[in-house]
Short mmCIF file of C-alpha atoms and ligand atoms in Angstrom, two decimals:
data_model
loop_
_atom_site.label_atom_id
_atom_site.label_comp_id
_atom_site.label_asym_id
_atom_site.label_seq_id
_atom_site.Cartn_x
_atom_site.Cartn_y
_atom_site.Cartn_z
CA MET L 299 79.57 131.12 82.85
CA GLU L 300 83.36 131.24 82.81
CA GLU L 301 83.37 134.93 83.63
CA THR L 302 81.34 134.51 86.77
CA ARG L 303 83.05 131.49 88.22
CA GLU L 304 85.48 132.41 90.92
CA GLN L 305 89.18 131.82 90.45
CA TRP L 306 92.32 131.57 92.46
CA HIS L 307 94.35 134.78 92.68
CA SER L 308 97.35 133.11 91.13
CA ARG L 309 98.93 129.76 90.42
CA ALA L 310 100.86 130.09 93.67
CA ALA L 311 97.61 130.58 95.56
CA PHE L 312 96.20 127.39 94.09
CA ILE L 313 99.31 125.38 94.87
CA MET L 314 99.38 126.75 98.40
CA ALA L 315 95.71 125.88 98.89
CA ALA L 316 96.23 122.38 97.52
CA ILE L 317 99.24 121.87 99.78
CA GLY L 318 97.26 123.33 102.67
CA SER L 319 94.48 120.84 102.17
CA ALA L 320 96.89 117.94 101.88
CA VAL L 321 99.22 118.92 104.68
CA GLY L 322 97.11 118.52 107.74
CA LEU L 323 96.89 116.84 111.06
CA GLY L 324 97.51 113.61 109.21
CA ASN L 325 101.10 114.60 108.58
CA VAL L 326 101.88 115.01 112.25
CA TRP L 327 99.36 112.81 113.93
CA ARG L 328 98.82 109.98 111.47
CA PHE L 329 102.03 109.65 109.49
CA PRO L 330 104.55 109.32 112.34
CA HIS L 331 102.18 106.93 114.07
CA VAL L 332 101.69 104.76 111.01
CA ALA L 333 105.43 104.82 110.30
CA TYR L 334 106.24 104.13 113.93
CA SER L 335 104.01 101.10 114.11
CA SER L 336 105.01 99.80 110.68
CA GLY L 337 108.70 99.26 111.20
CA GLY L 338 110.04 102.82 111.38
CA GLY L 339 112.21 103.69 108.38
CA ALA L 340 111.24 100.64 106.35
CA PHE L 341 107.83 102.20 105.99
CA LEU L 342 109.26 104.98 103.85
CA ILE L 343 109.75 102.57 100.97
CA PRO L 344 106.12 101.50 100.51
CA TYR L 345 105.11 105.05 101.31
CA PHE L 346 107.06 106.60 98.44
CA VAL L 347 106.10 103.76 96.12
CA ALA L 348 102.47 104.52 96.96
CA LEU L 349 103.07 108.19 96.32
CA PHE L 350 104.33 107.60 92.79
CA THR L 351 102.08 104.74 91.76
CA ALA L 352 98.82 106.08 93.18
CA GLY L 353 99.12 109.44 94.90
CA ILE L 354 100.54 111.61 92.14
CA PRO L 355 98.53 109.95 89.32
CA MET L 356 95.31 110.45 91.26
CA LEU L 357 96.21 114.03 92.06
CA ILE L 358 96.74 114.74 88.38
CA LEU L 359 93.42 113.09 87.61
CA GLU L 360 91.47 115.03 90.22
CA ILE L 361 92.96 118.46 89.66
CA GLY L 362 92.74 117.91 85.91
CA LEU L 363 89.11 116.79 86.02
CA GLY L 364 88.04 119.75 88.14
CA GLN L 365 89.94 122.18 85.95
CA ARG L 366 88.66 120.73 82.70
CA MET L 367 85.01 120.58 83.74
CA GLN L 368 85.15 123.80 85.79
CA LYS L 369 82.96 122.03 88.31
CA GLY L 370 83.31 120.36 91.69
CA ALA L 371 83.03 116.57 92.05
CA PRO L 372 79.22 116.18 91.65
CA LEU L 373 78.80 118.04 88.38
CA ALA L 374 82.23 117.07 87.07
CA PHE L 375 81.27 113.40 87.23
CA GLY L 376 77.77 114.27 86.10
CA ALA L 377 79.28 115.79 82.96
CA ILE L 378 80.84 112.43 82.10
CA ASP L 379 77.52 110.63 82.40
CA LYS L 380 74.42 111.93 84.14
CA PRO L 381 73.96 109.17 86.75
CA LEU L 382 77.58 109.61 87.81
CA GLN L 383 76.53 112.82 89.46
CA TRP L 384 75.17 110.58 92.20
CA PHE L 385 78.64 109.18 92.77
CA GLY L 386 80.05 112.72 92.76
CA TRP L 387 77.68 113.73 95.55
CA TRP L 388 78.55 110.64 97.52
CA ALA L 389 82.29 111.34 97.26
CA ALA L 390 81.78 114.98 98.19
CA GLY L 391 79.53 113.81 101.05
CA LEU L 392 82.47 111.89 102.45
CA SER L 393 84.35 115.16 102.69
CA ALA L 394 81.43 116.69 104.61
CA ALA L 395 81.59 113.72 106.98
CA ILE L 396 85.34 114.08 107.38
CA VAL L 397 85.23 117.77 108.22
CA ILE L 398 82.56 117.07 110.81
CA TYR L 399 84.77 114.68 112.76
CA TYR L 400 88.10 116.29 111.80
CA SER L 401 86.90 119.44 113.58
CA THR L 402 86.99 117.45 116.82
CA ILE L 403 90.78 117.17 116.68
CA LEU L 404 90.93 120.91 116.18
CA SER L 405 88.72 121.41 119.22
CA TRP L 406 91.09 119.28 121.31
CA SER L 407 93.94 121.38 119.98
CA TRP L 408 92.25 124.62 121.11
CA VAL L 409 91.74 123.15 124.55
CA TYR L 410 95.35 122.04 124.72
CA LEU L 411 96.52 125.43 123.54
CA TRP L 412 94.81 126.83 126.61
CA HIS L 413 96.24 124.17 128.91
CA SER L 414 99.74 124.71 127.52
CA LEU L 415 99.85 128.03 129.29
CA GLY L 416 99.80 126.34 132.67
CA LEU L 417 101.08 122.91 131.58
CA SER L 418 97.91 121.64 133.23
CA TRP L 419 98.39 118.05 132.13
CA GLY L 420 100.78 117.60 135.05
CA ASP L 421 102.56 114.31 135.58
CA ASN L 422 100.08 112.08 133.91
CA PRO L 423 99.08 113.39 130.48
CA GLU L 424 97.32 110.19 129.58
CA VAL L 425 94.91 110.40 132.45
CA PHE L 426 94.56 114.10 131.77
CA PHE L 427 93.62 113.50 128.13
CA ASN L 428 91.09 110.79 128.86
CA GLN L 429 89.56 112.17 132.00
CA ALA L 430 90.11 115.90 132.29
CA VAL L 431 89.84 116.72 128.59
CA LEU L 432 87.63 114.07 127.02
CA HIS L 433 85.73 112.99 130.15
CA LYS L 434 85.62 109.64 128.41
CA SER L 435 82.68 107.42 129.31
CA ALA L 436 82.86 103.65 129.43
CA GLY L 437 81.86 103.06 125.82
CA PRO L 438 79.96 104.29 122.77
CA GLY L 439 76.64 103.40 124.36
CA GLU L 440 77.16 105.95 127.08
CA ILE L 441 77.10 109.23 125.25
CA GLY L 442 76.44 111.83 127.93
CA TRP L 443 76.50 115.58 127.44
CA PRO L 444 78.95 117.53 125.33
CA VAL L 445 81.97 118.62 127.36
CA LEU L 446 81.95 122.40 127.65
CA PRO L 447 85.59 123.34 126.91
CA LEU L 448 85.51 121.08 123.87
CA VAL L 449 82.29 122.71 122.72
CA ILE L 450 84.04 126.07 122.92
CA GLY L 451 86.98 124.71 120.93
CA LEU L 452 84.58 123.32 118.37
CA ALA L 453 82.70 126.60 118.11
CA LEU L 454 85.98 128.45 117.54
CA THR L 455 86.88 125.98 114.81
CA TRP L 456 83.61 126.35 112.94
CA LEU L 457 83.62 130.10 113.34
CA THR L 458 87.11 130.26 111.82
CA VAL L 459 86.06 128.03 108.94
CA TYR L 460 83.00 130.19 108.31
CA LEU L 461 84.97 133.43 108.36
CA ILE L 462 87.48 132.04 105.88
CA LEU L 463 85.00 130.50 103.48
CA ARG L 464 82.37 133.20 103.40
CA LYS L 465 84.19 135.09 100.66
CA GLY L 466 84.86 131.96 98.63
CA VAL L 467 88.20 130.97 97.17
CA ARG L 468 89.39 134.56 96.99
CA SER L 469 89.76 134.74 100.75
CA VAL L 470 91.12 131.19 100.81
CA SER L 471 93.85 132.43 98.44
CA LYS L 472 94.97 134.90 101.11
CA VAL L 473 94.55 132.74 104.17
CA VAL L 474 96.66 129.87 102.84
CA MET L 475 99.58 132.23 102.42
CA VAL L 476 99.72 132.17 106.22
CA THR L 477 98.35 128.76 107.19
CA VAL L 478 100.77 126.88 104.94
CA PRO L 479 104.15 128.49 105.74
CA LEU L 480 103.44 129.15 109.42
CA PRO L 481 103.19 125.54 110.62
CA THR L 482 106.28 124.70 108.58
CA ILE L 483 108.25 127.40 110.38
CA LEU L 484 106.86 126.28 113.73
CA LEU L 485 107.77 122.67 112.97
CA ALA L 486 111.30 123.83 112.17
CA ILE L 487 111.51 125.54 115.57
CA LEU L 488 110.28 122.39 117.27
CA LEU L 489 112.77 120.34 115.30
CA ILE L 490 115.71 122.47 116.40
CA ARG L 491 114.54 122.11 119.98
CA GLY L 492 114.06 118.38 119.54
CA LEU L 493 117.42 117.70 117.95
CA THR L 494 119.31 119.55 120.67
CA LEU L 495 117.85 117.34 123.39
CA PRO L 496 119.62 114.27 124.76
CA GLY L 497 118.32 111.03 123.34
CA SER L 498 116.85 112.63 120.23
CA MET L 499 119.21 110.66 117.99
CA ASP L 500 117.85 107.39 119.33
CA GLY L 501 114.43 108.47 118.22
CA ILE L 502 115.66 109.50 114.79
CA ARG L 503 117.54 106.25 114.46
CA TYR L 504 114.39 104.34 115.27
CA TYR L 505 112.52 106.41 112.72
CA LEU L 506 115.03 105.93 109.92
CA THR L 507 116.59 102.49 110.42
CA PRO L 508 114.67 100.33 108.01
CA ASP L 509 113.52 96.95 109.18
CA PHE L 510 113.32 95.41 105.72
CA SER L 511 111.77 92.21 106.96
CA ARG L 512 108.57 94.17 107.58
CA LEU L 513 108.25 94.86 103.87
CA LYS L 514 107.17 91.25 103.41
CA ASP L 515 104.03 92.02 105.35
CA PRO L 516 101.33 93.08 102.86
CA GLN L 517 99.56 95.01 105.62
CA ILE L 518 102.40 97.51 105.65
CA TRP L 519 101.93 98.16 101.94
CA LEU L 520 98.23 98.59 102.36
CA ARG L 521 98.76 101.02 105.17
CA ALA L 522 101.11 103.03 103.00
CA TYR L 523 98.49 103.36 100.27
CA GLY L 524 95.81 104.20 102.81
CA GLN L 525 97.99 106.89 104.31
CA ILE L 526 98.77 108.37 100.89
CA PHE L 527 95.08 108.56 100.09
CA PHE L 528 94.20 110.29 103.31
CA SER L 529 97.21 112.52 103.27
CA LEU L 530 96.78 113.82 99.74
CA SER L 531 93.07 114.45 100.41
CA LEU L 532 92.18 112.13 97.52
CA ALA L 533 88.88 110.52 96.61
CA SER L 534 86.87 113.00 98.64
CA GLY L 535 86.26 115.60 95.97
CA VAL L 536 88.65 118.05 97.61
CA MET L 537 91.16 118.26 94.80
CA ILE L 538 88.44 118.22 92.14
CA GLY L 539 86.74 121.12 93.89
CA TYR L 540 89.95 123.11 94.22
CA GLY L 541 90.94 122.30 90.62
CA SER L 542 87.58 123.63 89.43
CA TYR L 543 88.59 127.14 90.46
CA LEU L 544 91.63 127.09 88.21
CA GLY L 545 91.49 129.09 85.01
CA LYS L 546 90.93 127.42 81.66
CA LYS L 547 94.60 127.66 80.79
CA ALA L 548 96.01 126.58 84.11
CA GLU L 549 98.93 124.22 84.49
CA ILE L 550 98.07 120.84 86.02
CA ALA L 551 100.62 118.04 86.17
CA ASN L 552 103.47 120.03 87.63
CA SER L 553 101.20 121.60 90.24
CA ALA L 554 100.08 118.10 91.22
CA LEU L 555 103.68 116.94 91.46
CA ILE L 556 104.64 119.91 93.61
CA THR L 557 101.65 119.35 95.88
CA GLY L 558 102.38 115.65 96.31
CA LEU L 559 106.06 116.13 97.00
CA ALA L 560 105.51 119.05 99.36
CA ASN L 561 102.98 117.03 101.31
CA CYS L 562 105.08 113.93 101.68
CA GLY L 563 108.16 116.04 102.36
CA THR L 564 106.26 117.65 105.22
CA SER L 565 105.25 114.28 106.61
CA PHE L 566 108.81 113.08 106.45
CA PHE L 567 110.00 116.26 108.11
CA ALA L 568 107.30 116.09 110.81
CA GLY L 569 108.52 112.58 111.53
CA PHE L 570 111.88 114.06 112.60
CA VAL L 571 110.14 116.45 114.95
CA VAL L 572 108.02 113.75 116.50
CA PHE L 573 110.76 111.13 116.74
CA SER L 574 113.39 113.49 118.13
CA MET L 575 110.95 114.30 120.92
CA LEU L 576 110.08 110.64 121.42
CA GLY L 577 113.79 109.84 121.65
CA TYR L 578 114.17 112.46 124.33
CA LEU L 579 111.11 111.19 126.15
CA ALA L 580 112.38 107.61 126.04
CA LYS L 581 115.68 108.67 127.49
CA ALA L 582 114.08 110.74 130.22
CA GLN L 583 111.85 107.82 131.18
CA GLY L 584 114.53 105.17 130.75
CA LEU L 585 112.51 103.21 128.20
CA PRO L 586 113.23 102.00 124.67
CA VAL L 587 111.81 104.30 121.95
CA SER L 588 109.39 101.61 120.88
CA ASP L 589 107.76 101.75 124.31
CA VAL L 590 107.13 105.44 124.80
CA THR L 591 103.81 105.57 123.08
CA THR L 592 101.30 103.34 121.48
CA SER L 593 98.27 105.06 120.07
CA GLY L 594 98.02 107.62 117.26
CA MET L 595 96.08 110.18 119.16
CA GLY L 596 98.33 109.55 122.11
CA LEU L 597 101.26 110.81 120.10
CA ALA L 598 99.95 114.35 119.79
CA PHE L 599 97.96 114.61 122.98
CA VAL L 600 99.89 112.41 125.38
CA ALA L 601 103.49 111.89 124.28
CA PHE L 602 104.05 115.46 123.14
CA PRO L 603 102.62 117.04 126.26
CA THR L 604 104.79 114.68 128.33
CA ALA L 605 107.88 115.70 126.40
CA ILE L 606 106.94 119.38 126.64
CA SER L 607 106.65 119.15 130.43
CA GLN L 608 110.10 117.65 130.60
CA LEU L 609 111.84 120.30 128.56
CA PRO L 610 114.50 122.17 130.50
CA ALA L 611 113.06 125.62 129.77
CA LEU L 612 110.30 127.57 128.01
CA ASN L 613 107.89 124.68 128.37
CA ALA L 614 104.73 126.72 127.98
CA ALA L 615 106.12 128.47 124.91
CA PHE L 616 106.85 125.15 123.24
CA GLY L 617 103.41 123.89 124.20
CA VAL L 618 101.84 126.90 122.54
CA ILE L 619 104.01 126.47 119.44
CA PHE L 620 103.04 122.83 119.12
CA PHE L 621 99.32 123.37 119.42
CA VAL L 622 99.32 126.42 117.17
CA THR L 623 101.10 124.17 114.66
CA LEU L 624 98.32 121.62 114.90
CA LEU L 625 95.65 124.27 114.53
CA THR L 626 97.21 125.92 111.50
CA LEU L 627 97.89 122.53 109.95
CA GLY L 628 94.33 121.41 110.40
CA ILE L 629 92.34 124.48 109.58
CA ASP L 630 93.20 124.61 105.88
CA SER L 631 92.34 120.94 105.52
CA ALA L 632 89.04 121.62 107.26
CA PHE L 633 87.98 124.41 104.96
CA ALA L 634 89.15 122.48 101.90
CA LEU L 635 86.87 119.63 102.93
CA GLN L 636 83.91 121.89 103.44
CA GLU L 637 84.58 123.61 100.14
CA ALA L 638 84.67 120.24 98.35
CA PHE L 639 81.10 119.61 99.43
CA THR L 640 79.67 123.10 99.07
CA THR L 641 81.19 123.62 95.62
CA GLY L 642 78.58 121.17 94.35
CA PHE L 643 75.84 123.53 95.55
CA TYR L 644 77.58 126.52 94.07
CA ASP L 645 77.76 124.75 90.72
CA LYS L 646 74.27 123.36 90.70
CA TRP L 647 72.16 125.99 92.39
CA CYS L 648 74.35 129.09 92.13
CA ILE L 649 74.23 129.64 95.87
CA ARG L 650 76.51 132.42 97.10
CA PRO L 651 79.66 131.32 98.99
CA GLU L 652 78.64 133.28 102.09
CA LYS L 653 75.30 131.56 102.33
CA LEU L 654 76.83 128.16 101.63
CA ALA L 655 79.43 128.64 104.33
CA ARG L 656 76.81 129.82 106.82
CA VAL L 657 74.25 127.11 106.15
CA PHE L 658 76.85 124.36 106.16
CA VAL L 659 78.36 125.48 109.46
CA LEU L 660 74.91 125.79 111.01
CA PHE L 661 74.18 122.19 110.10
CA ALA L 662 77.60 120.75 110.74
CA PHE L 663 78.34 122.34 114.10
CA PRO L 664 75.42 120.68 115.95
CA ILE L 665 76.22 117.32 114.36
CA SER L 666 79.86 117.58 115.32
CA LEU L 667 78.80 118.02 118.96
CA ILE L 668 78.31 114.26 119.06
CA PHE L 669 82.08 113.87 118.93
CA VAL L 670 82.72 116.06 121.95
CA THR L 671 80.29 114.25 124.22
CA ARG L 672 81.68 111.91 126.85
CA GLY L 673 81.25 108.96 124.51
CA GLY L 674 82.26 111.06 121.51
CA PHE L 675 85.79 109.78 121.30
CA TYR L 676 84.56 106.28 120.51
CA TRP L 677 82.28 107.57 117.76
CA PHE L 678 85.12 109.64 116.39
CA ASP L 679 87.29 106.55 116.27
CA ILE L 680 84.65 104.50 114.48
CA VAL L 681 83.67 107.13 111.92
CA ASP L 682 87.33 107.90 111.12
CA LYS L 683 88.02 104.23 110.55
CA TRP L 684 85.04 103.69 108.25
CA ILE L 685 85.38 106.83 106.21
CA CYS L 686 89.08 106.20 105.56
CA ASP L 687 89.15 102.43 105.29
CA PHE L 688 85.92 101.94 103.40
CA GLY L 689 84.56 105.26 102.14
CA LEU L 690 87.69 106.74 100.60
CA VAL L 691 88.90 103.39 99.33
CA VAL L 692 85.66 102.64 97.49
CA SER L 693 85.43 106.18 96.22
CA GLY L 694 89.00 106.03 94.87
CA LEU L 695 88.25 102.71 93.23
CA ILE L 696 85.12 103.97 91.50
CA GLN L 697 86.93 107.10 90.42
CA CYS L 698 89.69 105.06 88.77
CA ILE L 699 87.13 102.90 87.01
CA ILE L 700 85.19 105.88 85.73
CA ILE L 701 88.21 107.72 84.39
CA GLY L 702 90.17 104.64 83.34
CA TYR L 703 87.35 102.84 81.55
CA LEU L 704 84.27 105.00 81.03
CA TYR L 705 86.01 108.16 79.98
CA PRO L 706 88.27 108.65 76.96
CA VAL L 707 91.35 108.59 79.13
CA GLY L 708 93.82 108.78 76.23
CA GLU L 709 92.24 111.98 75.06
CA PHE L 710 92.23 113.26 78.65
CA ARG L 711 95.96 112.62 78.79
CA ASP L 712 96.45 114.66 75.61
CA TYR L 713 94.45 117.44 77.17
CA LEU L 714 96.59 117.32 80.31
CA ASN L 715 99.76 117.35 78.25
CA ALA L 716 98.61 120.40 76.33
CA GLN L 717 98.06 122.16 79.66
CA SER L 718 101.07 120.98 81.63
CA GLU L 719 104.72 121.81 82.05
CA VAL L 720 105.68 118.20 82.61
CA ARG L 721 104.60 115.40 80.33
CA VAL L 722 102.09 112.90 81.57
CA GLY L 723 103.32 109.59 80.17
CA MET L 724 101.48 106.37 79.40
CA TRP L 725 102.35 105.20 82.88
CA TRP L 726 99.63 107.51 84.11
CA ILE L 727 96.96 105.52 82.30
CA TRP L 728 98.40 102.22 83.51
CA THR L 729 98.44 103.31 87.12
CA LEU L 730 94.82 104.48 86.88
CA ARG L 731 93.61 101.44 85.04
CA TYR L 732 95.53 98.72 86.82
CA ILE L 733 97.81 99.53 89.73
CA THR L 734 95.65 101.88 91.79
CA PRO L 735 92.34 100.01 91.40
CA ILE L 736 93.96 96.65 92.14
CA VAL L 737 95.65 97.95 95.25
CA LEU L 738 92.45 99.63 96.39
CA LEU L 739 90.45 96.49 95.77
CA VAL L 740 92.88 94.44 97.83
CA ILE L 741 92.74 97.01 100.63
CA LEU L 742 88.99 96.88 100.56
CA VAL L 743 88.80 93.11 100.67
CA VAL L 744 91.33 92.90 103.49
CA ASN L 745 89.52 95.58 105.49
CA LEU L 746 86.19 93.88 104.99
CA PHE L 747 87.62 90.52 105.92
CA ASP L 748 89.16 91.95 109.08
CA TYR L 749 85.93 93.58 110.01
CA ILE L 750 83.84 90.50 109.42
CA THR L 751 86.16 88.24 111.37
CA ASP L 752 87.32 90.52 114.17
CA GLY L 753 85.00 93.52 114.24
CA PHE L 754 86.70 96.79 115.08
CA LYS L 755 88.58 96.98 118.37
CA ASP L 756 86.20 96.14 121.19
CA TYR L 757 83.32 98.14 119.81
CA PRO L 758 79.92 96.48 119.78
CA ARG L 759 78.59 95.62 116.33
CA TRP L 760 75.63 97.96 116.64
CA ALA L 761 77.99 100.89 117.16
CA THR L 762 80.04 100.07 114.09
CA LEU L 763 76.84 99.57 112.16
CA ILE L 764 75.44 102.97 113.03
CA GLY L 765 78.62 105.04 113.22
CA GLY L 766 80.68 103.18 110.65
CA TRP L 767 78.40 101.96 107.90
CA GLY L 768 75.89 104.71 108.70
CA SER L 769 78.34 107.55 108.13
CA VAL L 770 79.46 106.10 104.81
CA LEU L 771 76.10 104.94 103.47
CA ILE L 772 73.93 107.88 104.47
CA TRP L 773 75.60 109.86 101.69
CA LEU L 774 74.25 107.40 99.17
CA VAL L 775 70.77 108.43 100.21
CA LEU L 776 71.47 112.15 100.57
CA GLY L 777 73.52 112.09 97.37
CA TYR L 778 70.59 110.54 95.53
CA PHE L 779 68.31 113.39 96.51
CA LEU L 780 70.89 116.02 95.66
CA TRP L 781 71.39 114.41 92.28
CA LYS L 782 67.66 114.25 91.56
CA ARG L 783 66.90 117.78 92.63
CA PRO L 784 66.71 119.95 89.52
CA ALA L 785 69.47 122.48 88.94
CA LYS L 786 68.79 126.19 88.99
CA SER L 787 67.64 127.45 85.58
CA GLU L 788 69.85 129.41 83.24
CA LYS L 789 68.93 132.78 84.72
CA GLY L 790 70.86 134.42 87.52
CA GLN L 791 74.54 134.55 88.29
CA GLY L 792 75.81 131.24 87.00
CA GLU L 793 74.94 128.76 84.29
N1 LIG D 219 94.99 115.45 104.09
C1 LIG D 219 94.53 115.83 105.38
C2 LIG D 219 95.52 115.43 106.43
O1 LIG D 219 96.53 114.86 106.15
C3 LIG D 219 93.22 115.25 105.75
C4 LIG D 219 92.22 115.25 104.69
C5 LIG D 219 91.70 114.07 104.23
C6 LIG D 219 91.83 116.44 104.14
C7 LIG D 219 90.80 114.06 103.19
C8 LIG D 219 90.96 116.45 103.10
C9 LIG D 219 90.44 115.24 102.63
O2 LIG D 219 95.32 115.71 107.58
#
């Protein structure tokens, strides 16, 4: 079996792929927004605390589990105890759900790449985004038809994902050598442009000046943990799947550390790019930095286009650079998510990577069309909220309980230490047994309480029931069937 399982080209390829999956749109579109609305620089404290008390320990756990079992999430958990395979499928199902809505942001990015050429958003990028790009309807009940340019963007996204995944992790090994460094270089170009603009320092100051009083607000801490989970692609089977393609002797803990630090470093760095531009924008519009934008999506698709239009020169070129950055950031997260889900099929039924990639895309593309309809934005918003705030949180919690209590975690630590360049101390077990699950439990309770008392934004309950709970719970049903379906017999290429 070991001989036939695919493997990364090299350790560097694995680390690049892991960084590629972690570093995504979240670093540019979510992180600066979360930081911005959580007290600017003060947010960095809970963020880095979350990284070390939950992010890195979970990364070590996931990569280590995948590597040790040589299986993606479903069969890796199934190897611990048979019924846990059900949980593994559910967690991997969340990644399928994420890639289906995550592809929408990539489709917007394609459309904006096109519009950058003529700076078509004109003087009012907000109206442009809502009306000309999204053709937003009045609410989730009014779905309407898919919007053609977005459908084209979506088709391009899925086609790219298919082309990259059809040869399995071998082609991923090559692609990430481009999709990881390229956006970093592009971000650096944008940063130089940003920092040389008037007003940029006000933005940076806003970003970095810590408002320590905000640290008393538990919500800020919860947000930091939530952001770490999303950003490091945890609890969705992604890192387990990628770890499963490591060789039997592969290094684990140091690779996890490098991945975690590179990801958060990129977020921090992207914050400079975003805030230098926001500072410039504020100055140009004569507003305080805190007033130039409000919503997360608005940051990438409204505030940035506004700033780009106001640049003194080469506006279209900077527009193109920005949207190519978003596309290259997002694409390697997208294929990592898809791989997390399809790895389970590769493990269990020995299905070829090409067929898996094709069949998945053929299913996922039509489903993702929902998010590019006129009401699609609202569904996107709801599904994103539920998958991240409920799905990933519960999945992370269960994962900690399984490894911390149902699995010989001490022996697992010895295994990791025998494999790793850096020592995994006892702290690792404590974080998995106590800190991470307690924090996740609190997040879950708070989120549930908020939902029960206030609902979610102005969305009607039926919409949150279908889109929110539906997208999280349907994987319990599908996961059950996938678990119960017998595995392919010993013959053939795998097992
Ligand atoms: N980490 C990715 C980002 O920051 C998103 C992601 C979440 C990818 C979960 C995989 C799994 O954009």
